[in-house]
């Protein structure tokens, strides 16, 4: 996923961004917001085959306020601060911990998947239990990682790639709009927390809740550090073609799942850190552009869509409905990623994203 912060052009300082955005018609300012509101829940729960096609619409309706609201708030916070992808990724990690640790509490509920077609993954999860806190580090890596990659980063990358370069890094909403989205997010989260099918009647221990809350606050604090708001000078360095960046991320994704237990977690964390560092290094080069960001941010989404045919949905569904859902996932993913790539080649082939 992309890691380098985006530049703030000299003629468009961060303090001038909201005023420039306000000059756009309301419809144009709200269109990317609506797109992100719908794309985030679809990417989070449907893009990898978690639901059959007849469940797509309920997912968007019931999970859109929570997932979509979080994606909008994270994106807008980073852009209002003049920060880039490090802030977005760190806030996405904070959201992943908040969602899995405090809202649906799937991180601490060992019975969470027992009523789904993934009940057989419980033994593998329990092989990496953290003593005292009683949560699976393997599941934590998967839950939080998928929220970073699928729920937050991929939807933001896609929506921004369809925009003109001058709008790509500017805020879409002012304070009233952010307040409305914040309320929508809180109501959506409260719905999941209070619904019997959301938290499933489970309540984590005070120690577990405190651990999750402290981790969320720590990630948010790091995300808001001033260092992420500084555009560092670009270096004269060659960078690989965007497709090579995507291929690397796909290979790392496969490697992270090859070994079970604690060795597998160590490998997964090491690979994630290595690829993150490599992308941060590449993104400091003068050849790094929005197409690199697009491929890095959507490689996980494309991989998830490709393997949707091999995984069952949460709830049993007819073979026809499951297959229709997988085909729909393929069509939507190809249309979104391919359309964004075509848009960048046509509109802004030389627009770059500065490094961190």
Tab-separated table of C-alpha atoms in Angstrom:
chain	number	residue	atom	x	y	z
A	1	UNK	CA	0.000	0.000	0.000
A	2	UNK	CA	1.237	3.556	-0.522
A	3	UNK	CA	3.182	5.041	2.360
A	4	UNK	CA	4.721	8.329	1.282
A	5	UNK	CA	2.992	11.589	2.191
A	6	UNK	CA	1.571	13.626	-0.631
A	7	UNK	CA	2.986	17.020	-1.514
A	8	UNK	CA	1.263	20.312	-0.858
A	9	UNK	CA	1.889	22.461	-3.933
A	10	UNK	CA	3.319	25.864	-3.117
A	11	UNK	CA	0.426	27.693	-4.740
A	12	UNK	CA	-2.117	25.610	-2.818
A	13	UNK	CA	-1.123	25.596	0.852
A	14	UNK	CA	-3.137	23.447	3.217
A	15	UNK	CA	-4.836	26.483	4.751
A	16	UNK	CA	-6.246	27.486	1.355
A	17	UNK	CA	-7.666	24.071	0.501
A	18	UNK	CA	-11.124	24.315	2.080
A	19	UNK	CA	-11.766	27.685	0.412
A	20	UNK	CA	-10.768	26.292	-2.980
A	21	UNK	CA	-12.979	23.243	-2.487
A	22	UNK	CA	-15.931	25.427	-1.471
A	23	UNK	CA	-15.935	27.055	-4.885
A	24	UNK	CA	-16.998	23.779	-6.466
A	25	UNK	CA	-20.728	23.041	-6.820
A	26	UNK	CA	-22.154	21.008	-3.945
A	27	UNK	CA	-22.918	18.075	-6.225
A	28	UNK	CA	-19.294	17.794	-7.347
A	29	UNK	CA	-18.022	17.990	-3.784
A	30	UNK	CA	-20.421	15.320	-2.524
A	31	UNK	CA	-19.995	12.835	-5.377
A	32	UNK	CA	-16.609	11.454	-4.181
A	33	UNK	CA	-17.945	11.395	-0.609
A	34	UNK	CA	-20.889	9.248	-1.686
A	35	UNK	CA	-18.597	7.018	-3.750
A	36	UNK	CA	-16.345	6.410	-0.752
A	37	UNK	CA	-19.350	5.839	1.523
A	38	UNK	CA	-20.499	2.962	-0.720
A	39	UNK	CA	-17.158	1.599	-1.848
A	40	UNK	CA	-15.682	1.094	1.638
A	41	UNK	CA	-18.277	-1.443	2.888
A	42	UNK	CA	-18.274	-3.270	-0.445
A	43	UNK	CA	-14.483	-3.582	-0.419
A	44	UNK	CA	-14.432	-4.591	3.249
A	45	UNK	CA	-17.027	-7.369	3.136
A	46	UNK	CA	-17.928	-8.264	-0.460
A	47	UNK	CA	-14.749	-7.901	-2.522
A	48	UNK	CA	-13.206	-11.126	-1.214
A	49	UNK	CA	-16.329	-13.301	-1.488
A	50	UNK	CA	-17.756	-12.794	1.999
A	51	UNK	CA	-21.318	-12.392	0.733
A	52	UNK	CA	-23.431	-13.739	-2.138
A	53	UNK	CA	-24.814	-11.268	-4.636
A	54	UNK	CA	-28.237	-10.974	-3.010
A	55	UNK	CA	-26.542	-9.688	0.178
A	56	UNK	CA	-24.591	-6.868	-1.495
A	57	UNK	CA	-27.313	-4.256	-1.012
A	58	UNK	CA	-27.936	-5.042	2.694
A	59	UNK	CA	-24.172	-4.814	3.291
A	60	UNK	CA	-24.065	-1.335	1.759
A	61	UNK	CA	-27.115	-0.186	3.737
A	62	UNK	CA	-26.209	-1.532	7.165
A	63	UNK	CA	-22.405	-1.347	7.077
A	64	UNK	CA	-22.009	1.734	4.895
A	65	UNK	CA	-22.405	4.250	7.757
A	66	UNK	CA	-19.688	2.551	9.804
A	67	UNK	CA	-17.152	1.540	7.159
A	68	UNK	CA	-17.853	4.359	4.739
A	69	UNK	CA	-18.053	6.933	7.518
A	70	UNK	CA	-14.677	5.828	8.869
A	71	UNK	CA	-13.052	5.976	5.418
A	72	UNK	CA	-14.371	9.504	4.832
A	73	UNK	CA	-13.297	10.752	8.265
A	74	UNK	CA	-9.801	9.273	7.880
A	75	UNK	CA	-9.327	10.673	4.408
A	76	UNK	CA	-10.636	14.106	5.332
A	77	UNK	CA	-8.553	14.286	8.515
A	78	UNK	CA	-5.367	13.584	6.577
A	79	UNK	CA	-6.190	16.017	3.770
A	80	UNK	CA	-7.274	18.826	6.104
A	81	UNK	CA	-3.961	18.455	7.949
A	82	UNK	CA	-1.988	18.490	4.719
A	83	UNK	CA	-0.727	14.999	5.554
A	84	UNK	CA	-0.373	12.023	3.244
A	85	UNK	CA	-0.410	8.258	3.237
A	86	UNK	CA	1.488	7.586	6.477
A	87	UNK	CA	-1.291	9.385	8.353
A	88	UNK	CA	-4.004	7.549	6.398
A	89	UNK	CA	-2.406	4.136	7.007
A	90	UNK	CA	-1.907	4.774	10.738
A	91	UNK	CA	-5.474	6.055	11.151
A	92	UNK	CA	-6.699	3.022	9.197
A	93	UNK	CA	-4.822	0.771	11.642
A	94	UNK	CA	-6.433	2.640	14.548
A	95	UNK	CA	-9.838	2.077	12.961
A	96	UNK	CA	-9.068	-1.620	12.504
A	97	UNK	CA	-8.268	-1.997	16.210
A	98	UNK	CA	-11.297	0.099	17.171
A	99	UNK	CA	-13.605	-1.968	14.990
A	100	UNK	CA	-12.322	-5.420	15.955
A	101	UNK	CA	-11.485	-4.600	19.558
A	102	UNK	CA	-14.236	-2.253	20.737
A	103	UNK	CA	-17.164	-2.269	18.295
A	104	UNK	CA	-17.869	-5.843	17.154
A	105	UNK	CA	-15.112	-7.194	19.492
A	106	UNK	CA	-14.346	-10.026	17.086
A	107	UNK	CA	-10.707	-9.740	18.125
A	108	UNK	CA	-11.446	-11.128	21.601
A	109	UNK	CA	-14.471	-13.324	20.857
A	110	UNK	CA	-13.244	-16.834	20.079
A	111	UNK	CA	-16.800	-17.850	19.111
A	112	UNK	CA	-17.238	-15.011	16.623
A	113	UNK	CA	-17.032	-17.167	13.490
A	114	UNK	CA	-18.680	-20.297	14.915
A	115	UNK	CA	-22.019	-19.585	13.192
A	116	UNK	CA	-20.373	-19.004	9.808
A	117	UNK	CA	-18.683	-21.188	7.228
A	118	UNK	CA	-15.334	-20.158	8.733
A	119	UNK	CA	-15.813	-22.012	12.015
A	120	UNK	CA	-12.992	-24.399	11.067
A	121	UNK	CA	-10.437	-21.561	11.329
A	122	UNK	CA	-10.776	-21.455	15.115
A	123	UNK	CA	-8.020	-23.998	15.803
A	124	UNK	CA	-5.507	-22.100	13.666
A	125	UNK	CA	-6.422	-18.849	15.426
A	126	UNK	CA	-6.012	-20.339	18.894
A	127	UNK	CA	-2.483	-21.451	17.978
A	128	UNK	CA	-1.339	-17.828	18.314
A	129	UNK	CA	-3.199	-16.705	21.445
A	130	UNK	CA	-1.541	-13.872	23.373
A	131	UNK	CA	-1.414	-14.901	27.068
A	132	UNK	CA	-3.340	-12.668	29.423
A	133	UNK	CA	-5.177	-10.760	26.695
A	134	UNK	CA	-6.553	-13.930	25.058
A	135	UNK	CA	-6.671	-12.830	21.453
A	136	UNK	CA	-5.149	-14.422	18.366
A	137	UNK	CA	-2.244	-12.455	16.953
A	138	UNK	CA	-2.857	-14.151	13.593
A	139	UNK	CA	-6.458	-12.984	13.569
A	140	UNK	CA	-5.405	-9.522	14.730
A	141	UNK	CA	-2.998	-9.273	11.794
A	142	UNK	CA	-5.705	-10.387	9.369
A	143	UNK	CA	-8.532	-8.287	10.818
A	144	UNK	CA	-6.574	-5.062	11.182
A	145	UNK	CA	-4.608	-5.624	7.979
A	146	UNK	CA	-7.747	-6.156	5.922
A	147	UNK	CA	-9.290	-3.007	7.371
A	148	UNK	CA	-6.174	-1.052	6.409
A	149	UNK	CA	-5.953	-2.470	2.890
A	150	UNK	CA	-9.559	-3.125	1.882
A	151	UNK	CA	-11.791	-0.920	4.032
A	152	UNK	CA	-9.753	2.286	3.987
A	153	UNK	CA	-6.780	2.503	1.619
A	154	UNK	CA	-8.101	0.846	-1.544
A	155	UNK	CA	-11.378	2.836	-1.629
A	156	UNK	CA	-9.563	6.133	-0.988
A	157	UNK	CA	-6.966	5.400	-3.672
A	158	UNK	CA	-9.651	4.509	-6.204
A	159	UNK	CA	-11.845	7.535	-5.591
A	160	UNK	CA	-8.907	9.955	-5.576
A	161	UNK	CA	-7.498	8.456	-8.779
A	162	UNK	CA	-10.717	9.289	-10.617
A	163	UNK	CA	-10.441	12.959	-9.590
A	164	UNK	CA	-8.488	15.706	-11.289
A	165	UNK	CA	-4.976	16.220	-9.888
A	166	UNK	CA	-5.890	19.537	-8.288
A	167	UNK	CA	-8.742	17.914	-6.322
A	168	UNK	CA	-6.975	14.697	-5.428
A	169	UNK	CA	-5.346	15.911	-2.222
A	170	UNK	CA	-7.843	18.567	-1.161
A	171	UNK	CA	-10.578	18.115	1.440
A	172	UNK	CA	-14.073	17.450	0.166
A	173	UNK	CA	-15.985	18.534	3.269
A	174	UNK	CA	-15.962	21.419	5.693
A	175	UNK	CA	-16.684	21.252	9.403
A	176	UNK	CA	-20.486	20.874	9.048
A	177	UNK	CA	-20.041	18.006	6.605
A	178	UNK	CA	-17.482	16.323	8.837
A	179	UNK	CA	-19.835	16.639	11.801
A	180	UNK	CA	-22.620	14.949	9.825
A	181	UNK	CA	-20.326	12.117	8.738
A	182	UNK	CA	-19.091	11.736	12.310
A	183	UNK	CA	-22.640	11.302	13.568
A	184	UNK	CA	-23.360	8.807	10.794
A	185	UNK	CA	-20.266	6.809	11.740
A	186	UNK	CA	-21.128	6.783	15.440
A	187	UNK	CA	-24.707	5.662	14.758
A	188	UNK	CA	-23.475	2.923	12.415
A	189	UNK	CA	-20.982	1.687	15.005
A	190	UNK	CA	-23.614	1.779	17.744
A	191	UNK	CA	-25.916	-0.291	15.533
A	192	UNK	CA	-23.277	-3.013	15.173
A	193	UNK	CA	-22.356	-2.897	18.871
A	194	UNK	CA	-25.960	-3.243	20.029
A	195	UNK	CA	-27.195	-5.668	17.360
A	196	UNK	CA	-27.281	-9.362	18.293
A	197	UNK	CA	-25.675	-10.322	14.974
A	198	UNK	CA	-22.987	-7.647	15.316
A	199	UNK	CA	-21.268	-8.176	18.654
A	200	UNK	CA	-23.111	-11.496	19.067
A	201	UNK	CA	-23.800	-10.936	22.753
A	202	UNK	CA	-20.107	-10.991	23.637
A	203	UNK	CA	-18.460	-8.394	25.868
A	204	UNK	CA	-14.700	-8.217	26.238
A	205	UNK	CA	-13.068	-7.985	29.658
A	206	UNK	CA	-12.048	-4.582	31.082
A	207	UNK	CA	-8.392	-5.459	30.483
A	208	UNK	CA	-9.056	-6.331	26.847
A	209	UNK	CA	-11.094	-3.164	26.281
A	210	UNK	CA	-8.408	-1.037	27.946
A	211	UNK	CA	-5.688	-2.637	25.802
A	212	UNK	CA	-7.625	-1.933	22.606
A	213	UNK	CA	-8.421	1.641	23.642
A	214	UNK	CA	-4.792	2.426	24.507
A	215	UNK	CA	-3.615	0.978	21.200
A	216	UNK	CA	-6.173	3.059	19.278
A	217	UNK	CA	-5.091	6.257	21.032
A	218	UNK	CA	-1.413	5.450	20.454
A	219	UNK	CA	-1.931	4.888	16.721
A	220	UNK	CA	-3.957	8.095	16.406
A	221	UNK	CA	-1.294	10.060	18.280
A	222	UNK	CA	1.452	8.790	15.980
A	223	UNK	CA	-0.728	9.454	12.917
A	224	UNK	CA	-1.158	13.101	13.913
A	225	UNK	CA	2.546	13.819	14.394
A	226	UNK	CA	3.665	16.948	12.493
A	227	UNK	CA	6.408	15.011	10.702
A	228	UNK	CA	3.857	13.415	8.348
A	229	UNK	CA	2.786	16.875	7.132
A	230	UNK	CA	6.193	17.817	5.747
A	231	UNK	CA	6.833	17.165	2.064
A	232	UNK	CA	10.431	15.944	1.859
A	233	UNK	CA	12.577	16.709	-1.207
A	234	UNK	CA	12.321	14.185	-3.981
A	235	UNK	CA	15.418	12.251	-4.976
A	236	UNK	CA	16.681	11.531	-8.466
A	237	UNK	CA	16.043	7.827	-8.311
A	238	UNK	CA	14.535	5.369	-10.748
A	239	UNK	CA	11.467	3.513	-9.564
A	240	UNK	CA	9.999	0.295	-10.947
A	241	UNK	CA	6.996	0.226	-13.225
A	242	UNK	CA	3.729	0.343	-11.242
A	243	UNK	CA	2.843	-3.210	-12.223
A	244	UNK	CA	6.063	-4.529	-10.655
A	245	UNK	CA	5.063	-2.808	-7.415
A	246	UNK	CA	1.685	-4.556	-7.552
A	247	UNK	CA	3.288	-7.926	-8.269
A	248	UNK	CA	5.557	-7.558	-5.237
A	249	UNK	CA	2.589	-6.843	-2.961
A	250	UNK	CA	0.688	-9.846	-4.341
A	251	UNK	CA	3.673	-12.161	-3.743
A	252	UNK	CA	4.081	-10.838	-0.200
A	253	UNK	CA	0.381	-11.424	0.414
A	254	UNK	CA	0.788	-15.074	-0.586
A	255	UNK	CA	3.922	-15.493	1.505
A	256	UNK	CA	2.169	-14.178	4.604
A	257	UNK	CA	-0.248	-17.121	4.559
A	258	UNK	CA	2.110	-20.011	3.864
A	259	UNK	CA	3.056	-20.974	7.431
A	260	UNK	CA	0.663	-21.410	10.397
A	261	UNK	CA	1.266	-20.624	14.043
A	262	UNK	CA	3.796	-18.217	15.526
A	263	UNK	CA	6.355	-18.684	12.705
A	264	UNK	CA	3.655	-17.657	10.228
A	265	UNK	CA	2.845	-14.513	12.225
A	266	UNK	CA	6.537	-13.598	12.399
A	267	UNK	CA	6.890	-14.071	8.643
A	268	UNK	CA	3.732	-12.071	7.923
A	269	UNK	CA	4.826	-9.150	10.113
A	270	UNK	CA	8.332	-9.180	8.649
A	271	UNK	CA	7.060	-9.216	5.072
A	272	UNK	CA	4.588	-6.416	5.781
A	273	UNK	CA	7.331	-4.268	7.332
A	274	UNK	CA	9.735	-5.029	4.481
A	275	UNK	CA	7.309	-4.159	1.699
A	276	UNK	CA	6.198	-1.037	3.556
A	277	UNK	CA	9.798	0.123	3.869
A	278	UNK	CA	10.521	-0.660	0.229
A	279	UNK	CA	7.498	1.290	-0.973
A	280	UNK	CA	8.480	4.212	1.264
A	281	UNK	CA	11.943	4.116	-0.341
A	282	UNK	CA	10.562	3.946	-3.875
A	283	UNK	CA	8.043	6.700	-3.218
A	284	UNK	CA	10.876	9.140	-2.485
A	285	UNK	CA	12.046	8.822	-6.086
A	286	UNK	CA	11.199	11.395	-8.726
A	287	UNK	CA	9.458	8.812	-10.894
A	288	UNK	CA	6.864	7.792	-8.280
A	289	UNK	CA	3.407	8.943	-9.381
A	290	UNK	CA	-0.289	8.424	-8.836
A	291	UNK	CA	-0.322	5.274	-10.963
A	292	UNK	CA	2.167	3.732	-8.530
A	293	UNK	CA	-0.105	4.785	-5.669
A	294	UNK	CA	-3.111	3.272	-7.455
A	295	UNK	CA	-1.421	-0.094	-8.010
A	296	UNK	CA	0.103	-0.220	-4.515
A	297	UNK	CA	-3.223	0.683	-2.918
A	298	UNK	CA	-5.384	-1.723	-4.917
A	299	UNK	CA	-3.108	-4.776	-5.273
A	300	UNK	CA	-4.682	-6.274	-2.145
A	301	UNK	CA	-8.171	-5.627	-3.512
A	302	UNK	CA	-7.354	-7.291	-6.830
A	303	UNK	CA	-5.868	-10.301	-5.007
A	304	UNK	CA	-8.935	-10.601	-2.784
A	305	UNK	CA	-11.243	-10.460	-5.800
A	306	UNK	CA	-9.247	-13.116	-7.644
A	307	UNK	CA	-9.550	-15.555	-4.738
A	308	UNK	CA	-13.221	-14.848	-4.085
A	309	UNK	CA	-14.060	-17.919	-6.169
A	310	UNK	CA	-12.185	-20.161	-3.722
A	311	UNK	CA	-13.721	-19.024	-0.436
A	312	UNK	CA	-17.293	-19.498	0.798
A	313	UNK	CA	-19.543	-16.631	1.897
A	314	UNK	CA	-20.164	-16.196	5.617
A	315	UNK	CA	-23.632	-17.750	5.403
A	316	UNK	CA	-24.581	-20.709	3.197
A	317	UNK	CA	-25.882	-19.604	-0.190
A	318	UNK	CA	-26.983	-21.341	-3.358
A	319	UNK	CA	-24.151	-22.114	-5.790
A	320	UNK	CA	-25.757	-19.788	-8.332
A	321	UNK	CA	-25.938	-16.841	-5.905
A	322	UNK	CA	-22.382	-17.416	-4.680
A	323	UNK	CA	-21.025	-17.650	-8.231
A	324	UNK	CA	-22.993	-14.584	-9.308
A	325	UNK	CA	-21.498	-12.675	-6.389
A	326	UNK	CA	-17.961	-13.741	-7.322
A	327	UNK	CA	-18.492	-12.739	-10.959
A	328	UNK	CA	-19.918	-9.403	-9.843
A	329	UNK	CA	-16.849	-8.866	-7.658
A	330	UNK	CA	-14.590	-9.515	-10.653
A	331	UNK	CA	-16.528	-7.160	-12.923
A	332	UNK	CA	-16.675	-4.361	-10.336
A	333	UNK	CA	-12.991	-4.680	-9.413
A	334	UNK	CA	-11.824	-4.703	-13.038
A	335	UNK	CA	-14.074	-1.747	-13.852
A	336	UNK	CA	-12.866	0.305	-10.881
A	337	UNK	CA	-9.143	-0.404	-11.133
A	338	UNK	CA	-9.086	-0.400	-14.935
A	339	UNK	CA	-11.150	2.776	-15.099
A	340	UNK	CA	-8.887	4.542	-12.601
A	341	UNK	CA	-5.767	3.458	-14.525
A	342	UNK	CA	-7.264	4.724	-17.797
A	343	UNK	CA	-8.265	7.977	-16.132
A	344	UNK	CA	-4.730	8.579	-14.864
A	345	UNK	CA	-3.122	7.780	-18.208
A	346	UNK	CA	-5.539	10.124	-19.973
A	347	UNK	CA	-5.711	13.017	-17.525
A	348	UNK	CA	-2.489	13.204	-15.540
A	349	UNK	CA	0.213	10.781	-16.702
A	350	UNK	CA	3.010	12.795	-15.064
A	351	UNK	CA	1.498	13.747	-11.714
A	352	UNK	CA	3.793	12.652	-8.890
A	353	UNK	CA	3.338	11.934	-5.201
A	354	UNK	CA	6.140	13.060	-2.936
A	355	UNK	CA	7.939	10.761	-0.556
A	356	UNK	CA	8.188	10.483	3.186
